[in-house]
mmCIF file of C-alpha atoms and ligand atoms in Angstrom:
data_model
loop_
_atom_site.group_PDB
_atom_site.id
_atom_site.type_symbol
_atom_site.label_atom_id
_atom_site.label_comp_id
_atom_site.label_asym_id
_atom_site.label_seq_id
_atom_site.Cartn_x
_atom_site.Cartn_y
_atom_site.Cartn_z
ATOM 1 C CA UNK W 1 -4.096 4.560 -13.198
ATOM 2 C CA UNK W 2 -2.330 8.295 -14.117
ATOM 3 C CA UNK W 3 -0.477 8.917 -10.817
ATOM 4 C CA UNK W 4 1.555 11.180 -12.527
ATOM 5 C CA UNK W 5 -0.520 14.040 -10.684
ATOM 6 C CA UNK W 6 1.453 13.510 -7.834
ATOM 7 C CA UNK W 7 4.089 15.545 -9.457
ATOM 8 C CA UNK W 8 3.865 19.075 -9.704
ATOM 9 C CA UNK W 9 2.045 21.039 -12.330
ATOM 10 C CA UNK W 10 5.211 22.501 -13.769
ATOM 11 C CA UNK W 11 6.474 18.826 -14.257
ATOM 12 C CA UNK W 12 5.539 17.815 -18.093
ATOM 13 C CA UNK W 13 3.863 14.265 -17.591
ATOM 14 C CA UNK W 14 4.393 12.994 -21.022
ATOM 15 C CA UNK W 15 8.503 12.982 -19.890
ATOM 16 C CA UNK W 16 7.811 9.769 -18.041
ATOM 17 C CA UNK W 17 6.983 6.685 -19.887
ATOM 18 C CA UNK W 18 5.507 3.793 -17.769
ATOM 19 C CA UNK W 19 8.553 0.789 -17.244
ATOM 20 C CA UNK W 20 6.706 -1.108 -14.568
ATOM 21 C CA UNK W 21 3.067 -1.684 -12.968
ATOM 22 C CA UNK W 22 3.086 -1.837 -9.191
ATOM 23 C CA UNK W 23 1.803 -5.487 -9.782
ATOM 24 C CA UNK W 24 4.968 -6.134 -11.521
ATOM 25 C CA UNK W 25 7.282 -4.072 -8.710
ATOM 26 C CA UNK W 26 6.019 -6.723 -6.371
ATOM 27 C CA UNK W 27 6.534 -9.882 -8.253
ATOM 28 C CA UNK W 28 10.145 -8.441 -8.802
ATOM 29 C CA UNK W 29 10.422 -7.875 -5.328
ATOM 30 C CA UNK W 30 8.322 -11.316 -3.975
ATOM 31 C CA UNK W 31 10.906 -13.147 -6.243
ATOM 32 C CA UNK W 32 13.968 -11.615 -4.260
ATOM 33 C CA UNK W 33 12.353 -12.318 -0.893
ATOM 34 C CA UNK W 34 12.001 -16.194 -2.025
ATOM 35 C CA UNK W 35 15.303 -16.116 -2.641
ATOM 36 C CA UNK W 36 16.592 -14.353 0.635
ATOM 37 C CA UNK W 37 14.495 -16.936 2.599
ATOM 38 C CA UNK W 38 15.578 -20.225 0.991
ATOM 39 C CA UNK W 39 18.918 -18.686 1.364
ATOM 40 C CA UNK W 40 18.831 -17.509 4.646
ATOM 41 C CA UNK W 41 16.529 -20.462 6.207
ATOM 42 C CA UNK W 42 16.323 -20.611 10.020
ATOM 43 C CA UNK W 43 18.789 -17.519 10.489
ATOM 44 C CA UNK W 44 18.748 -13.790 11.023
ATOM 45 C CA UNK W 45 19.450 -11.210 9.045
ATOM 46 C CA UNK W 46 20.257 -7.615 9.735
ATOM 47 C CA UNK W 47 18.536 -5.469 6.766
ATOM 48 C CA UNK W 48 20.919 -2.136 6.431
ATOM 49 C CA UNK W 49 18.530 0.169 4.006
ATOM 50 C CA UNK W 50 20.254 3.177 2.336
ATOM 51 C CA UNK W 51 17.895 6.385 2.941
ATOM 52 C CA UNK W 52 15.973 7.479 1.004
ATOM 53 C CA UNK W 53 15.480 5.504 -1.947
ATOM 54 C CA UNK W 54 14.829 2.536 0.085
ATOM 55 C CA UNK W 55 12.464 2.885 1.782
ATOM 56 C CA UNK W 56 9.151 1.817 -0.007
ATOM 57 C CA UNK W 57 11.309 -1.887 -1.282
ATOM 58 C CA UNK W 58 12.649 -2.334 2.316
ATOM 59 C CA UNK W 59 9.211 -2.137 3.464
ATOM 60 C CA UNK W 60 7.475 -4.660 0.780
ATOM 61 C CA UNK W 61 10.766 -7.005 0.877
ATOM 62 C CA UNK W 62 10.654 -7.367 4.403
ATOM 63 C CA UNK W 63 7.246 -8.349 4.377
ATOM 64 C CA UNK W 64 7.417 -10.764 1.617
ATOM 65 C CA UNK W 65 10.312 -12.539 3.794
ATOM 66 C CA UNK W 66 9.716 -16.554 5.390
ATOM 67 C CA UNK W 67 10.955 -17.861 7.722
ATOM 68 C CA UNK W 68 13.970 -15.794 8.350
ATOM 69 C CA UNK W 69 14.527 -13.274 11.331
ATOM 70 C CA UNK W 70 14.644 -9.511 10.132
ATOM 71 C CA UNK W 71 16.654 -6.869 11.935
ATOM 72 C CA UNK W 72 16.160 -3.283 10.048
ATOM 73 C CA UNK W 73 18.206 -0.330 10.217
ATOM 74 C CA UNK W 74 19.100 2.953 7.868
ATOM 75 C CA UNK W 75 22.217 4.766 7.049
ATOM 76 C CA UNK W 76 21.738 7.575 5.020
ATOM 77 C CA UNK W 77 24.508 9.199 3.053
ATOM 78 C CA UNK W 78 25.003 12.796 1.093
ATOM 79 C CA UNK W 79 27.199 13.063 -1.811
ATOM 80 C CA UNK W 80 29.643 15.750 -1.203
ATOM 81 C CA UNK W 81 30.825 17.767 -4.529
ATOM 82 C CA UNK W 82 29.166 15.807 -6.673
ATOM 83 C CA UNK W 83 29.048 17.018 -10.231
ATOM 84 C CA UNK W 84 28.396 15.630 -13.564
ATOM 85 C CA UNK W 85 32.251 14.867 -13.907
ATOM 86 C CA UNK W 86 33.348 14.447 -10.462
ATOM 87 C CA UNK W 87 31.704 12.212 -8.444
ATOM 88 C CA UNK W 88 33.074 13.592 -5.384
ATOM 89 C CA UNK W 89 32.448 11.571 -2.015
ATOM 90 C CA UNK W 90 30.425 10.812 0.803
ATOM 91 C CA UNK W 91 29.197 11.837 4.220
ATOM 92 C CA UNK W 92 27.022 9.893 6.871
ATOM 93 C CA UNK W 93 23.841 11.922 7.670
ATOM 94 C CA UNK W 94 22.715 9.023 9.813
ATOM 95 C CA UNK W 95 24.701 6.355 11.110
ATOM 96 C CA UNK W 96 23.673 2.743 11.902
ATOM 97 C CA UNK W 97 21.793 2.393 15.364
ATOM 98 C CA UNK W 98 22.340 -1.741 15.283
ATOM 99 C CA UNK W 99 25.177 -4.039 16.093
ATOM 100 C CA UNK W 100 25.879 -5.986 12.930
ATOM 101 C CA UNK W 101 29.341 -7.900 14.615
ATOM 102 C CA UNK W 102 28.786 -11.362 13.459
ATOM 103 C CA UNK W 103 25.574 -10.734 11.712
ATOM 104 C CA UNK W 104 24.771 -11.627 8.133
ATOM 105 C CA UNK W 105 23.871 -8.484 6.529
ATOM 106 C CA UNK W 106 22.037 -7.536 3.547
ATOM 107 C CA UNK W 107 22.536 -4.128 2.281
ATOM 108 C CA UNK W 108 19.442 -2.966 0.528
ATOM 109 C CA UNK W 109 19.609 -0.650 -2.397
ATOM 110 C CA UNK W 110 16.531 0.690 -4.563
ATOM 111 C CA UNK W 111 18.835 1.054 -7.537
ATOM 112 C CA UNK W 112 22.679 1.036 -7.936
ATOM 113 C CA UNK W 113 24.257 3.142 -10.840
ATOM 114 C CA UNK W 114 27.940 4.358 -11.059
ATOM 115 C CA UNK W 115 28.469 2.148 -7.751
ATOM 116 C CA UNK W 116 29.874 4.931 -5.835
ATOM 117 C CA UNK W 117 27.371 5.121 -2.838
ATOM 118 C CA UNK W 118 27.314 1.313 -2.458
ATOM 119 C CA UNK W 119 30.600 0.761 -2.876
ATOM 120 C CA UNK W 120 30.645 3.425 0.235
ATOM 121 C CA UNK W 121 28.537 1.997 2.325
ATOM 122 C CA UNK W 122 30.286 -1.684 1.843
ATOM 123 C CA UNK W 123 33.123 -0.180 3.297
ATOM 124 C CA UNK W 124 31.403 0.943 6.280
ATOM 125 C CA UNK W 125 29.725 -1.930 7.058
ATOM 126 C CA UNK W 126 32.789 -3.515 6.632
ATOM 127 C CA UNK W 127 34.323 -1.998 9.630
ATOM 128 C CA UNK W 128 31.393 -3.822 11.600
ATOM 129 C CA UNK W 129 33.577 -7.163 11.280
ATOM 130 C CA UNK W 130 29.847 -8.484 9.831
ATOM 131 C CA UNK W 131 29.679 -12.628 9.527
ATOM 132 C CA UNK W 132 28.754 -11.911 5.812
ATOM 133 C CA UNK W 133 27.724 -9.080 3.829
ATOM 134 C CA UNK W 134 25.636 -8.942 0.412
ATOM 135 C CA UNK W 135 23.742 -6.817 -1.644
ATOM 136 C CA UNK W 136 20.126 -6.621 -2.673
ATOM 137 C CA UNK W 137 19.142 -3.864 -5.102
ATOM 138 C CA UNK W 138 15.617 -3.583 -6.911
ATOM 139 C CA UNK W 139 17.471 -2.356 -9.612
ATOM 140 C CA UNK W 140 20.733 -2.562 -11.282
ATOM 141 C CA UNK W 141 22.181 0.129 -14.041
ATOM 142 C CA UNK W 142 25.554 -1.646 -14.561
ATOM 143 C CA UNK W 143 26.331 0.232 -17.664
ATOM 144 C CA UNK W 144 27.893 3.447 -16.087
ATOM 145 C CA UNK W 145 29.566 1.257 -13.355
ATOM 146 C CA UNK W 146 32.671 2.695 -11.694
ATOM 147 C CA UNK W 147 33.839 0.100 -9.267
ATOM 148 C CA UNK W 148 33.616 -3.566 -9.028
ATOM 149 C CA UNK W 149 30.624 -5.021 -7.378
ATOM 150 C CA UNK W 150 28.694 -8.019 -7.520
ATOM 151 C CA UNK W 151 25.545 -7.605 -5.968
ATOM 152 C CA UNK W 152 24.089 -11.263 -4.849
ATOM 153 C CA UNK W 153 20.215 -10.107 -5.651
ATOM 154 C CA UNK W 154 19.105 -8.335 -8.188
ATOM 155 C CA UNK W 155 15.317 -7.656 -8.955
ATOM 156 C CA UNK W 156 15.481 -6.281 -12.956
ATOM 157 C CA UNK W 157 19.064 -5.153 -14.878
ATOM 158 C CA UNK W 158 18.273 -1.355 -16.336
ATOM 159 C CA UNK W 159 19.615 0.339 -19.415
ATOM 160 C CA UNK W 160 20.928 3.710 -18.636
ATOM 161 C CA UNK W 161 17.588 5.299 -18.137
ATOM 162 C CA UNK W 162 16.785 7.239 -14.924
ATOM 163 C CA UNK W 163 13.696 5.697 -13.264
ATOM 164 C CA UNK W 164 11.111 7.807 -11.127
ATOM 165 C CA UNK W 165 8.875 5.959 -8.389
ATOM 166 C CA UNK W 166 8.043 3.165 -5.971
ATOM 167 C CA UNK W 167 11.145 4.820 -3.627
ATOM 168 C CA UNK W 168 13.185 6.722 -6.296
ATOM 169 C CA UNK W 169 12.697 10.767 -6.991
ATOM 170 C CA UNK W 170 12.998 13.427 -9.086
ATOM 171 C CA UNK W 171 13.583 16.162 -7.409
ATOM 172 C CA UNK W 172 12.311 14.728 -4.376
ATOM 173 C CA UNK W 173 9.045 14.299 -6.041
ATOM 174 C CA UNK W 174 7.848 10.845 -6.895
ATOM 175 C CA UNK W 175 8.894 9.150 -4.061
ATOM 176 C CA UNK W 176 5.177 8.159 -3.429
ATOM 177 C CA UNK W 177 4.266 7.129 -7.468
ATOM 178 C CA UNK W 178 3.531 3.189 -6.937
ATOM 179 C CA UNK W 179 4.623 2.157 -10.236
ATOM 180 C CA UNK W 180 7.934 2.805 -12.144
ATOM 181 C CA UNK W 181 8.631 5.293 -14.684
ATOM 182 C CA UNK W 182 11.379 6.492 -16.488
ATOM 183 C CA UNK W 183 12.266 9.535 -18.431
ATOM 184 C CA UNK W 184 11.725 10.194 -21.998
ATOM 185 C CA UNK W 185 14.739 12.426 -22.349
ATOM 186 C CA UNK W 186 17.032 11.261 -19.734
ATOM 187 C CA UNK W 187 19.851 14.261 -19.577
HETATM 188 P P1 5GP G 1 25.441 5.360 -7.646
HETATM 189 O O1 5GP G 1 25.625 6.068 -8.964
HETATM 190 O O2 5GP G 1 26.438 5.775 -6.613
HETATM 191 O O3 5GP G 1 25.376 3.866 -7.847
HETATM 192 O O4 5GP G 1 24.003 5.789 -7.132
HETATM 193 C C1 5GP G 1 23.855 6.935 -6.389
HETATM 194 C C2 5GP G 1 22.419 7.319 -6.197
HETATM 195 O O5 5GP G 1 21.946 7.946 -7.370
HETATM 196 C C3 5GP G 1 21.423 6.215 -5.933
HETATM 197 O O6 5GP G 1 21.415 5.807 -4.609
HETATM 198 C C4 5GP G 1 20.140 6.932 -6.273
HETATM 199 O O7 5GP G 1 19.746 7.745 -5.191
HETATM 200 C C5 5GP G 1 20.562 7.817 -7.421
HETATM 201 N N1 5GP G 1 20.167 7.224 -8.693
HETATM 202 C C6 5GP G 1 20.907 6.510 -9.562
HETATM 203 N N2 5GP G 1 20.171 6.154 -10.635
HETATM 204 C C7 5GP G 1 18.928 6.655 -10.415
HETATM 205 C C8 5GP G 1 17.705 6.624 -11.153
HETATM 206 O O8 5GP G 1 17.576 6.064 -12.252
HETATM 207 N N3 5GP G 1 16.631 7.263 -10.597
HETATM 208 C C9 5GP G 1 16.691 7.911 -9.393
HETATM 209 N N4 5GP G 1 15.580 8.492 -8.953
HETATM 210 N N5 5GP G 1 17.821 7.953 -8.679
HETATM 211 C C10 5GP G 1 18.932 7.334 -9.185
HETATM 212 MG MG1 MG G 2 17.547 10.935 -5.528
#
C-alpha cells in the first residue's frame, strides 16, 4: 500500500521510510488496551487526549478497551516561542469540558519527546485533585528528554527519529497516513 500520495506533490516520498504497518499500529495499541483493562477492571476511567496528535490512537485504544468504563475528553495546547533552542511554553487552546475530581485519569499521548507538553498538561490535570493520574503514549522518544517522567504505558520506545502518520504530521499533512513512517533525513 503507497499512501504516501496523501502528501502533497512537492513532498519527496522517498524522505519517509516505512517503521510500522497499520497491522502492527494496532497490535501495539490492542496490547496497551489489555493492559489498561486488567488494570483498570470494573472501574472508570476518564481518557484526557492531547489534540491533535491523538486523535486516531484515542479512537482505536478506546475501542480495544474491556470491561472498563471510558470517559473521553481533549485539551489541546500551543507552544508559545518555541524555537529550536528555546522551548518556550504553553497555552490552552481548549480546555477540559469533564470533571476529573476523584477520577482515575489516563492522559493519552501519540508520542512524547523532550517531555515539555506532557509534563504541561500533568500539571494541569493536577489541579483537578484527580484520584490517580498516568500516562499512555503510543510512542516514547526518551532520548531528548527534558524533565522527569515515567509514563505507566508505553506502546514502542523510538530512537530520535521524527515519525509521520496514524495521528502525527508533518506539516499538518499526514495526519490521515494509516501506517507509520519516519524521515530519512530527520533535521
Ligand atoms: P514534547 O517534545 O514536548 O515531548 O512533544 C511535543 C510535541 O512535539 C508532541 O506532542 C508532538 O506533537 C510533537 N512531536 C514530537 N516528536 C514528534 C515526531 O516524531 N513526529 C511528529 N509528527 N510530531 C512529534
Ligand atoms: Mg505536529
Amino acid at each position: 500500500m503507497n499512501e504516501l500520495n496523501k502528501f502533497p506533490h512537492n513532498f519527496e516520498s522517498e524522505q519517509f521510510l516505512p517503521l510500522f504497518t497499520p497491522q502492527e499500529l494496532q497490535e501495539i495499541t490492542q496490547n496497551l488496551a489489555d493492559q489498561i483493562s486488567k488494570d483498570y477492571a470494573g472501574q472508570s476511567i476518564a481518557f484526557i487526549a492531547s489534540l491533535k496528535g491523538s486523535m486516531i490512537f484515542l479512537a482505536d485504544l478506546v475501542r480495544k478497551l474491556n470491561g472498563v468504563k471510558a470517559y473521553i475528553d481533549f485539551i489541546h495546547l500551543q507552544s508559545v516561542g518555541r524555537t529550536k533552542e528555546s522551548l518556550g511554553s504553553f497555552s490552552i487552546l481548549n480546555d477540559l469540558s469533564i470533571d476529573i475530581t476523584n477520577h482515575h485519569v489516563l492522559l493519552v499521548k501519540e508520542v512524547i519527546d523532550v517531555g515539555r507538553s506532557v509534563d504541561f498538561l500533568k500539571k494541569r490535570l493536577q489541579l483537578e485533585n484527580p484520584k490517580s493520574l498516568e500516562i499512555v503514549t503510543l510512542f516514547d522518544k526518551p532520548q531528548k528528554r527534558k524533565v522527569e517522567l515515567t509514563p505507566k504505558y508505553i506502546g514502542k520506545t523510538l530512537p530520535d527519529h521524527f515519525v509521520v502518520g496514524h495521528g502525527l504530521d508533518l506539516d499538518q499533512f499526514g495526519r490521515n497516513i494509516q501506517g507509520l513512517y519516519h524521515l530519512k533525513y530527520p533535521n
